[in-house]
Amino acid sequence: MQKALIIDPGKCTGCKQCELACSFEKEGSFNISKSRIRVFDFHHDARYVPYTCTQCDEAWCEQACPVNAITTDANGVKNVHENLCVGCKVCTIACPFGTVNYNAATGKVIKCDLCGGDPACAKACPTSAIVFSDAEQSGFEKMEKWASKTDPGTQTAH
Amino acid sequence: MSWTGKILRVDLTEGTCAPEPLNMEWAEKYLGQRGLATKYLAEEINPKCDPLGPENKLIMTTGPLTGTCASTGGRYSVVTKGPLTGAIACSNSGGFFGAEMKFAGWDMIIFEGRSEIPVYLSVIDGNAELHDAGDLWGTSVWHTDEAIKARHQDPMMHVATIGVSGENGVLFAAIVNDQHRAAGRSGVGAVMGSKNLKAVAVRGTGSVNVHDVPAFFETTNAAKAVLAENAVTGEGLPAFGTQVLMNVINESGAMPTRNSRDVQFEGAGDISAEAMAEPRKTDGKPNLLANAACFGCTIACGRISKIDENHFTVQNRPEYHHASGGLEYEAAWALGCATGVNDLEALTFANFVCNEQGLDPISLGATIAAAMELYEEGILNDEITGGLQMNFGDAEALVKATELVGKAEGFGADLGQGSARLCEKYGRPELSMTVKGQEFPAYDPRGIQGMGLGYATSNRGACHLRGYTVSSEILGVPEKTDPLVTDGKAGLLMAFQDATAAVDSTGLCIFTTFAWTLNDIAPQINADLESEWTVDRLQKTGTRIWNLERNFNLAAGLTGADDRLPERLVKEAAKTGPAKGLVSGIDKMLPEYYELRGWTADGVPTIETISGLDL
């Protein structure tokens, strides 16, 4: 089963625990400016939206990389190989979603790699706005919610 | 450990910014934030100085846990000598500004002197710079926040700023960060304004480290689980915010109403948490849009609200048609119950103006309430108020007065001096519901006896956040005591005061203590810092901080005679509810409190007490 980060902004409170967890996992310290997941605070609309790489099937970043430093693993995750990355940033331009970013401190790009299959952001989220589950069932919860609102009608005898 | 070890010292007179090392010897004794910055202030200024003069200093300070993943670990405080009280001022705020200071590499920023021209400070990692703020002066918090981010082309900056009220010396002006979180009380915004300092904008790309990583994650995760499983922090606050208290306190007969003439407000239901969540009759939409968290907070009690666009306060005023920080319990009480106004949208508008212009809604609402009583008594008239008919329950008077205070215009300038000065000016000082010049908050000492002692002895003037005995007396945390009796309250309050002083020095939010005790907090600090932090050490640190603040106030010229409640609370009995017939028993509690504190009968710490605390 391929798993993915399922993000529900409706549950997000904007606390940034995901950014703290991500940065600690990846950088070994709390440094949210290096987090691979970002929470956007649309204060005037009262909306908080976590956003990160969705691990596209045919990934623009992977296609664009001139030195093949981005590859897809068995779980569909796009990984950056730091030993190959030359810091040209073409992938950051290619990504339509902005989720691949350059890290000036290392001269390489950074992006979400799902922490090797156990993402720290999902574990840290206090409201389940970010969960790691079956990529094919990402709509399950929303479907269930809307299904529960449909008019049940009257069950007729069969 | 999570200290950056660096302080930024900004001399506004000279226009210089210089780094210096954090005094670790003091950090060992005063922990951080409230305690540590108070130590710096007490050592560096003359306690008798004019709070609005250049010799006063203003300190923005973080705690050791600020910027870590400890739940609520994003707090910062502003410590200065307060212009409303003449006492120590220490106002705590959430949002994201405090953590950003840490990420930029600074534990504390000390402002001294006074700039010739309006300036703002930008701190981008190690680079601190003062900039001309001439074009920002005279503009709101909201405008300043956005203009600075645009100027630096950095939407990820976090800005703490004053509005027009801080510039104009409103004595309860706040410093607002992230557009709606505030270091709200005691007029810290007026101090900032007196220094010609409009704003501080911070951006950090650095790291915060902790001492013992496995222990830190273990203890912070365990503590988060405690918050999640607790009825108040896991259910009540996320669902209702602090407004969960509105109906509870009203039913307890401890709701200061119409300038404390009454102790129950008949309109409480109209302005409660439940009312905020219900679809409005007018447009079918609820006032409350979302609950929002501050940095690292797993509780998320913040209220984000939107006003009905057709409400009279915002009709044809699109600048107020977006969401902003909505009513917390204290604001809903002050703007509503204290003034007798039950129009939820009007209160929300007044709260938005507090966000926009940087005002403390507690002092604002309580001062308007005092003005309403003066008006109904015939002391104030339309000539003085500029035509404002300041009747209790009048929503229009509330919002017009609020806008005038925000801009310090007309009668608003009178109101901006706070209730004590207003009532003094018009010859009725007994009508001011204040202690040490600061308006008291949303708990009537006749119905919650411990809070009366709390207001009287609070080091920053009347306040609920210096010793929240409501926890015990109403909510039963950590154990239930009878709110109507005075017995045992001195000791109870002292325990709350000392624990709170410690928690306010950590970088954590005091709301965690609905669920956490020092037993939950000490292990987190212990894992964070190199030296050993136990519950006992935290308690002693809290006691040390409390006495340090007391000594500052005594040196500033306050005395035991200032530990006094307004006459009304000791002479006029509660008219309704469980406390009917009761007045505050402050006279019974205060001597016992002094004795337990190891203070003289005049409220002065004895030499033995001081030497035992190693101040």
PDB file of C-alpha atoms in Angstrom, chain B residues 202-394:
ATOM      1  CA  VAL B 202      12.132  39.907  13.713  1.00  0.00           C
ATOM      2  CA  ARG B 203      13.116  37.180  11.300  1.00  0.00           C
ATOM      3  CA  GLY B 204      15.204  34.188  12.332  1.00  0.00           C
ATOM      4  CA  THR B 205      16.603  31.308  10.357  1.00  0.00           C
ATOM      5  CA  GLY B 206      18.685  29.808  13.135  1.00  0.00           C
ATOM      6  CA  SER B 207      18.305  26.876  15.493  1.00  0.00           C
ATOM      7  CA  VAL B 208      17.149  26.288  19.034  1.00  0.00           C
ATOM      8  CA  ASN B 209      18.817  23.325  20.730  1.00  0.00           C
ATOM      9  CA  VAL B 210      18.022  21.442  23.904  1.00  0.00           C
ATOM     10  CA  HIS B 211      20.399  19.795  26.352  1.00  0.00           C
ATOM     11  CA  ASP B 212      19.100  16.226  26.627  1.00  0.00           C
ATOM     12  CA  VAL B 213      17.251  15.392  23.403  1.00  0.00           C
ATOM     13  CA  PRO B 214      15.714  11.989  24.278  1.00  0.00           C
ATOM     14  CA  ALA B 215      14.579  13.234  27.685  1.00  0.00           C
ATOM     15  CA  PHE B 216      13.211  16.407  26.129  1.00  0.00           C
ATOM     16  CA  PHE B 217      11.012  14.553  23.656  1.00  0.00           C
ATOM     17  CA  GLU B 218       9.939  12.078  26.313  1.00  0.00           C
ATOM     18  CA  THR B 219       8.929  14.754  28.798  1.00  0.00           C
ATOM     19  CA  THR B 220       7.334  17.148  26.306  1.00  0.00           C
ATOM     20  CA  ASN B 221       5.347  14.312  24.712  1.00  0.00           C
ATOM     21  CA  ALA B 222       4.146  13.113  28.103  1.00  0.00           C
ATOM     22  CA  ALA B 223       3.130  16.641  29.023  1.00  0.00           C
ATOM     23  CA  LYS B 224       1.272  17.086  25.724  1.00  0.00           C
ATOM     24  CA  ALA B 225      -0.692  13.945  26.488  1.00  0.00           C
ATOM     25  CA  VAL B 226      -1.683  15.424  29.851  1.00  0.00           C
ATOM     26  CA  LEU B 227      -3.021  18.536  28.105  1.00  0.00           C
ATOM     27  CA  ALA B 228      -4.916  16.483  25.526  1.00  0.00           C
ATOM     28  CA  GLU B 229      -6.576  14.312  28.154  1.00  0.00           C
ATOM     29  CA  ASN B 230      -7.560  17.127  30.509  1.00  0.00           C
ATOM     30  CA  ALA B 231     -11.158  18.371  30.358  1.00  0.00           C
ATOM     31  CA  VAL B 232     -10.186  22.060  30.385  1.00  0.00           C
ATOM     32  CA  THR B 233      -7.140  22.053  28.082  1.00  0.00           C
ATOM     33  CA  GLY B 234      -8.256  19.126  25.944  1.00  0.00           C
ATOM     34  CA  GLU B 235     -11.919  20.012  25.482  1.00  0.00           C
ATOM     35  CA  GLY B 236     -13.124  23.256  27.091  1.00  0.00           C
ATOM     36  CA  LEU B 237     -10.467  25.665  25.839  1.00  0.00           C
ATOM     37  CA  PRO B 238     -10.227  24.315  22.266  1.00  0.00           C
ATOM     38  CA  ALA B 239     -14.009  24.346  21.888  1.00  0.00           C
ATOM     39  CA  PHE B 240     -14.925  27.527  23.725  1.00  0.00           C
ATOM     40  CA  GLY B 241     -11.688  29.393  24.410  1.00  0.00           C
ATOM     41  CA  THR B 242     -11.406  31.233  27.688  1.00  0.00           C
ATOM     42  CA  GLN B 243     -15.019  32.242  27.083  1.00  0.00           C
ATOM     43  CA  VAL B 244     -15.849  28.845  28.573  1.00  0.00           C
ATOM     44  CA  LEU B 245     -15.875  30.878  31.806  1.00  0.00           C
ATOM     45  CA  MET B 246     -18.619  33.380  30.943  1.00  0.00           C
ATOM     46  CA  ASN B 247     -21.575  31.361  32.139  1.00  0.00           C
ATOM     47  CA  VAL B 248     -19.625  29.594  34.887  1.00  0.00           C
ATOM     48  CA  ILE B 249     -18.475  32.802  36.577  1.00  0.00           C
ATOM     49  CA  ASN B 250     -21.855  34.461  36.127  1.00  0.00           C
ATOM     50  CA  GLU B 251     -23.590  31.568  37.826  1.00  0.00           C
ATOM     51  CA  SER B 252     -21.036  31.755  40.626  1.00  0.00           C
ATOM     52  CA  GLY B 253     -22.182  35.309  41.285  1.00  0.00           C
ATOM     53  CA  ALA B 254     -18.695  36.653  40.709  1.00  0.00           C
ATOM     54  CA  MET B 255     -19.230  38.635  37.509  1.00  0.00           C
ATOM     55  CA  PRO B 256     -18.340  42.279  38.094  1.00  0.00           C
ATOM     56  CA  THR B 257     -21.214  44.033  36.362  1.00  0.00           C
ATOM     57  CA  ARG B 258     -21.828  47.733  35.620  1.00  0.00           C
ATOM     58  CA  ASN B 259     -18.667  48.887  37.351  1.00  0.00           C
ATOM     59  CA  SER B 260     -19.211  46.303  40.098  1.00  0.00           C
ATOM     60  CA  ARG B 261     -22.599  47.582  41.152  1.00  0.00           C
ATOM     61  CA  ASP B 262     -23.788  44.022  40.496  1.00  0.00           C
ATOM     62  CA  VAL B 263     -22.184  40.588  40.535  1.00  0.00           C
ATOM     63  CA  GLN B 264     -24.294  38.927  37.868  1.00  0.00           C
ATOM     64  CA  PHE B 265     -24.969  40.095  34.320  1.00  0.00           C
ATOM     65  CA  GLU B 266     -28.355  39.297  32.826  1.00  0.00           C
ATOM     66  CA  GLY B 267     -26.860  39.554  29.337  1.00  0.00           C
ATOM     67  CA  ALA B 268     -24.021  37.061  29.902  1.00  0.00           C
ATOM     68  CA  GLY B 269     -25.691  34.436  27.734  1.00  0.00           C
ATOM     69  CA  ASP B 270     -25.777  36.850  24.784  1.00  0.00           C
ATOM     70  CA  ILE B 271     -22.010  37.331  24.832  1.00  0.00           C
ATOM     71  CA  SER B 272     -20.917  33.839  25.867  1.00  0.00           C
ATOM     72  CA  ALA B 273     -18.869  31.222  24.034  1.00  0.00           C
ATOM     73  CA  GLU B 274     -22.065  29.505  23.019  1.00  0.00           C
ATOM     74  CA  ALA B 275     -23.428  32.728  21.519  1.00  0.00           C
ATOM     75  CA  MET B 276     -20.206  33.226  19.546  1.00  0.00           C
ATOM     76  CA  ALA B 277     -20.557  29.803  17.958  1.00  0.00           C
ATOM     77  CA  GLU B 278     -24.240  30.042  17.060  1.00  0.00           C
ATOM     78  CA  PRO B 279     -25.343  31.307  13.640  1.00  0.00           C
ATOM     79  CA  ARG B 280     -26.402  34.943  13.957  1.00  0.00           C
ATOM     80  CA  LYS B 281     -30.057  35.780  13.409  1.00  0.00           C
ATOM     81  CA  THR B 282     -29.024  38.637  11.108  1.00  0.00           C
ATOM     82  CA  ASP B 283     -26.866  36.882   8.530  1.00  0.00           C
ATOM     83  CA  GLY B 284     -26.944  33.219   9.498  1.00  0.00           C
ATOM     84  CA  LYS B 285     -23.187  33.113  10.098  1.00  0.00           C
ATOM     85  CA  PRO B 286     -21.469  32.584  13.434  1.00  0.00           C
ATOM     86  CA  ASN B 287     -19.268  35.246  15.041  1.00  0.00           C
ATOM     87  CA  LEU B 288     -16.556  32.644  15.691  1.00  0.00           C
ATOM     88  CA  LEU B 289     -14.742  31.285  12.641  1.00  0.00           C
ATOM     89  CA  ALA B 290     -11.905  29.231  14.072  1.00  0.00           C
ATOM     90  CA  ASN B 291      -9.819  28.471  17.101  1.00  0.00           C
ATOM     91  CA  ALA B 292      -6.207  29.409  16.590  1.00  0.00           C
ATOM     92  CA  ALA B 293      -2.996  28.352  18.259  1.00  0.00           C
ATOM     93  CA  CYS B 294       0.001  30.390  19.241  1.00  0.00           C
ATOM     94  CA  PHE B 295       3.462  29.008  18.460  1.00  0.00           C
ATOM     95  CA  GLY B 296       3.785  25.373  19.499  1.00  0.00           C
ATOM     96  CA  CYS B 297       0.492  25.324  21.373  1.00  0.00           C
ATOM     97  CA  THR B 298      -1.446  22.068  21.380  1.00  0.00           C
ATOM     98  CA  ILE B 299      -4.415  23.647  23.187  1.00  0.00           C
ATOM     99  CA  ALA B 300      -5.354  26.357  20.633  1.00  0.00           C
ATOM    100  CA  CYS B 301      -7.730  28.480  22.707  1.00  0.00           C
ATOM    101  CA  GLY B 302      -7.457  31.587  20.489  1.00  0.00           C
ATOM    102  CA  ARG B 303     -10.714  32.903  19.041  1.00  0.00           C
ATOM    103  CA  ILE B 304     -10.788  34.175  15.481  1.00  0.00           C
ATOM    104  CA  SER B 305     -13.965  36.077  14.725  1.00  0.00           C
ATOM    105  CA  LYS B 306     -15.667  38.042  11.997  1.00  0.00           C
ATOM    106  CA  ILE B 307     -18.209  40.794  12.535  1.00  0.00           C
ATOM    107  CA  ASP B 308     -21.564  40.837  10.766  1.00  0.00           C
ATOM    108  CA  GLU B 309     -20.905  43.174   7.832  1.00  0.00           C
ATOM    109  CA  ASN B 310     -24.267  44.845   8.304  1.00  0.00           C
ATOM    110  CA  HIS B 311     -23.757  45.556  11.984  1.00  0.00           C
ATOM    111  CA  PHE B 312     -23.812  49.294  12.706  1.00  0.00           C
ATOM    112  CA  THR B 313     -20.183  49.264  13.835  1.00  0.00           C
ATOM    113  CA  VAL B 314     -18.753  48.160  10.493  1.00  0.00           C
ATOM    114  CA  GLN B 315     -21.325  49.136   7.908  1.00  0.00           C
ATOM    115  CA  ASN B 316     -19.481  50.442   4.829  1.00  0.00           C
ATOM    116  CA  ARG B 317     -16.168  49.975   6.621  1.00  0.00           C
ATOM    117  CA  PRO B 318     -14.540  47.103   4.710  1.00  0.00           C
ATOM    118  CA  GLU B 319     -11.336  47.458   6.724  1.00  0.00           C
ATOM    119  CA  TYR B 320     -13.187  45.626   9.493  1.00  0.00           C
ATOM    120  CA  HIS B 321     -14.788  42.977   7.294  1.00  0.00           C
ATOM    121  CA  HIS B 322     -11.966  40.464   7.706  1.00  0.00           C
ATOM    122  CA  ALA B 323     -11.340  38.093  10.564  1.00  0.00           C
ATOM    123  CA  SER B 324      -9.209  39.045  13.553  1.00  0.00           C
ATOM    124  CA  GLY B 325      -8.604  37.974  17.133  1.00  0.00           C
ATOM    125  CA  GLY B 326     -12.025  37.774  18.721  1.00  0.00           C
ATOM    126  CA  LEU B 327     -13.344  37.906  22.238  1.00  0.00           C
ATOM    127  CA  GLU B 328     -11.483  36.196  25.018  1.00  0.00           C
ATOM    128  CA  TYR B 329     -13.279  35.958  28.334  1.00  0.00           C
ATOM    129  CA  GLU B 330     -11.564  38.949  29.926  1.00  0.00           C
ATOM    130  CA  ALA B 331     -12.337  41.165  26.936  1.00  0.00           C
ATOM    131  CA  ALA B 332     -15.938  39.968  26.703  1.00  0.00           C
ATOM    132  CA  TRP B 333     -16.358  40.725  30.390  1.00  0.00           C
ATOM    133  CA  ALA B 334     -14.704  44.144  30.364  1.00  0.00           C
ATOM    134  CA  LEU B 335     -16.316  45.397  27.175  1.00  0.00           C
ATOM    135  CA  GLY B 336     -19.609  43.666  27.975  1.00  0.00           C
ATOM    136  CA  CYS B 337     -20.486  42.867  31.579  1.00  0.00           C
ATOM    137  CA  ALA B 338     -18.580  45.779  33.106  1.00  0.00           C
ATOM    138  CA  THR B 339     -20.352  48.212  30.784  1.00  0.00           C
ATOM    139  CA  GLY B 340     -23.667  46.347  30.751  1.00  0.00           C
ATOM    140  CA  VAL B 341     -23.529  45.952  26.955  1.00  0.00           C
ATOM    141  CA  ASN B 342     -24.824  42.643  25.600  1.00  0.00           C
ATOM    142  CA  ASP B 343     -24.316  43.288  21.861  1.00  0.00           C
ATOM    143  CA  LEU B 344     -21.829  40.581  20.844  1.00  0.00           C
ATOM    144  CA  GLU B 345     -20.937  42.238  17.536  1.00  0.00           C
ATOM    145  CA  ALA B 346     -20.297  45.587  19.220  1.00  0.00           C
ATOM    146  CA  LEU B 347     -17.988  43.924  21.735  1.00  0.00           C
ATOM    147  CA  THR B 348     -16.172  42.144  18.932  1.00  0.00           C
ATOM    148  CA  PHE B 349     -15.727  45.449  17.137  1.00  0.00           C
ATOM    149  CA  ALA B 350     -14.328  47.100  20.264  1.00  0.00           C
ATOM    150  CA  ASN B 351     -11.963  44.133  20.586  1.00  0.00           C
ATOM    151  CA  PHE B 352     -10.858  44.555  16.963  1.00  0.00           C
ATOM    152  CA  VAL B 353     -10.081  48.208  17.691  1.00  0.00           C
ATOM    153  CA  CYS B 354      -7.962  47.017  20.631  1.00  0.00           C
ATOM    154  CA  ASN B 355      -6.046  44.807  18.187  1.00  0.00           C
ATOM    155  CA  GLU B 356      -5.843  47.553  15.605  1.00  0.00           C
ATOM    156  CA  GLN B 357      -4.708  50.397  17.862  1.00  0.00           C
ATOM    157  CA  GLY B 358      -3.019  48.394  20.618  1.00  0.00           C
ATOM    158  CA  LEU B 359      -5.193  48.672  23.718  1.00  0.00           C
ATOM    159  CA  ASP B 360      -5.722  46.510  26.776  1.00  0.00           C
ATOM    160  CA  PRO B 361      -9.427  45.616  26.585  1.00  0.00           C
ATOM    161  CA  ILE B 362      -9.599  44.935  30.339  1.00  0.00           C
ATOM    162  CA  SER B 363      -8.527  48.428  31.346  1.00  0.00           C
ATOM    163  CA  LEU B 364     -10.440  49.942  28.452  1.00  0.00           C
ATOM    164  CA  GLY B 365     -13.753  48.288  29.314  1.00  0.00           C
ATOM    165  CA  ALA B 366     -13.349  48.893  33.033  1.00  0.00           C
ATOM    166  CA  THR B 367     -12.515  52.558  32.445  1.00  0.00           C
ATOM    167  CA  ILE B 368     -15.530  53.028  30.192  1.00  0.00           C
ATOM    168  CA  ALA B 369     -17.605  51.343  32.905  1.00  0.00           C
ATOM    169  CA  ALA B 370     -16.351  53.843  35.472  1.00  0.00           C
ATOM    170  CA  ALA B 371     -17.159  56.684  33.068  1.00  0.00           C
ATOM    171  CA  MET B 372     -20.659  55.290  32.642  1.00  0.00           C
ATOM    172  CA  GLU B 373     -21.209  55.336  36.371  1.00  0.00           C
ATOM    173  CA  LEU B 374     -19.854  58.886  36.596  1.00  0.00           C
ATOM    174  CA  TYR B 375     -22.209  59.851  33.775  1.00  0.00           C
ATOM    175  CA  GLU B 376     -25.240  58.233  35.365  1.00  0.00           C
ATOM    176  CA  GLU B 377     -24.333  59.917  38.654  1.00  0.00           C
ATOM    177  CA  GLY B 378     -24.403  63.232  36.830  1.00  0.00           C
ATOM    178  CA  ILE B 379     -20.689  63.926  37.395  1.00  0.00           C
ATOM    179  CA  LEU B 380     -19.901  63.667  33.707  1.00  0.00           C
ATOM    180  CA  ASN B 381     -22.166  65.442  31.251  1.00  0.00           C
ATOM    181  CA  ASP B 382     -22.503  65.682  27.496  1.00  0.00           C
ATOM    182  CA  GLU B 383     -20.252  68.715  27.414  1.00  0.00           C
ATOM    183  CA  ILE B 384     -17.392  66.776  28.991  1.00  0.00           C
ATOM    184  CA  THR B 385     -17.994  63.626  26.967  1.00  0.00           C
ATOM    185  CA  GLY B 386     -18.343  65.552  23.718  1.00  0.00           C
ATOM    186  CA  GLY B 387     -21.911  64.445  23.334  1.00  0.00           C
ATOM    187  CA  LEU B 388     -21.320  60.776  24.143  1.00  0.00           C
ATOM    188  CA  GLN B 389     -24.227  59.525  26.190  1.00  0.00           C
ATOM    189  CA  MET B 390     -22.336  57.192  28.449  1.00  0.00           C
ATOM    190  CA  ASN B 391     -25.182  55.091  29.768  1.00  0.00           C
ATOM    191  CA  PHE B 392     -24.689  51.560  30.993  1.00  0.00           C
ATOM    192  CA  GLY B 393     -25.776  49.113  28.339  1.00  0.00           C
ATOM    193  CA  ASP B 394     -25.328  51.544  25.423  1.00  0.00           C
TER     194      ASP B 394
END
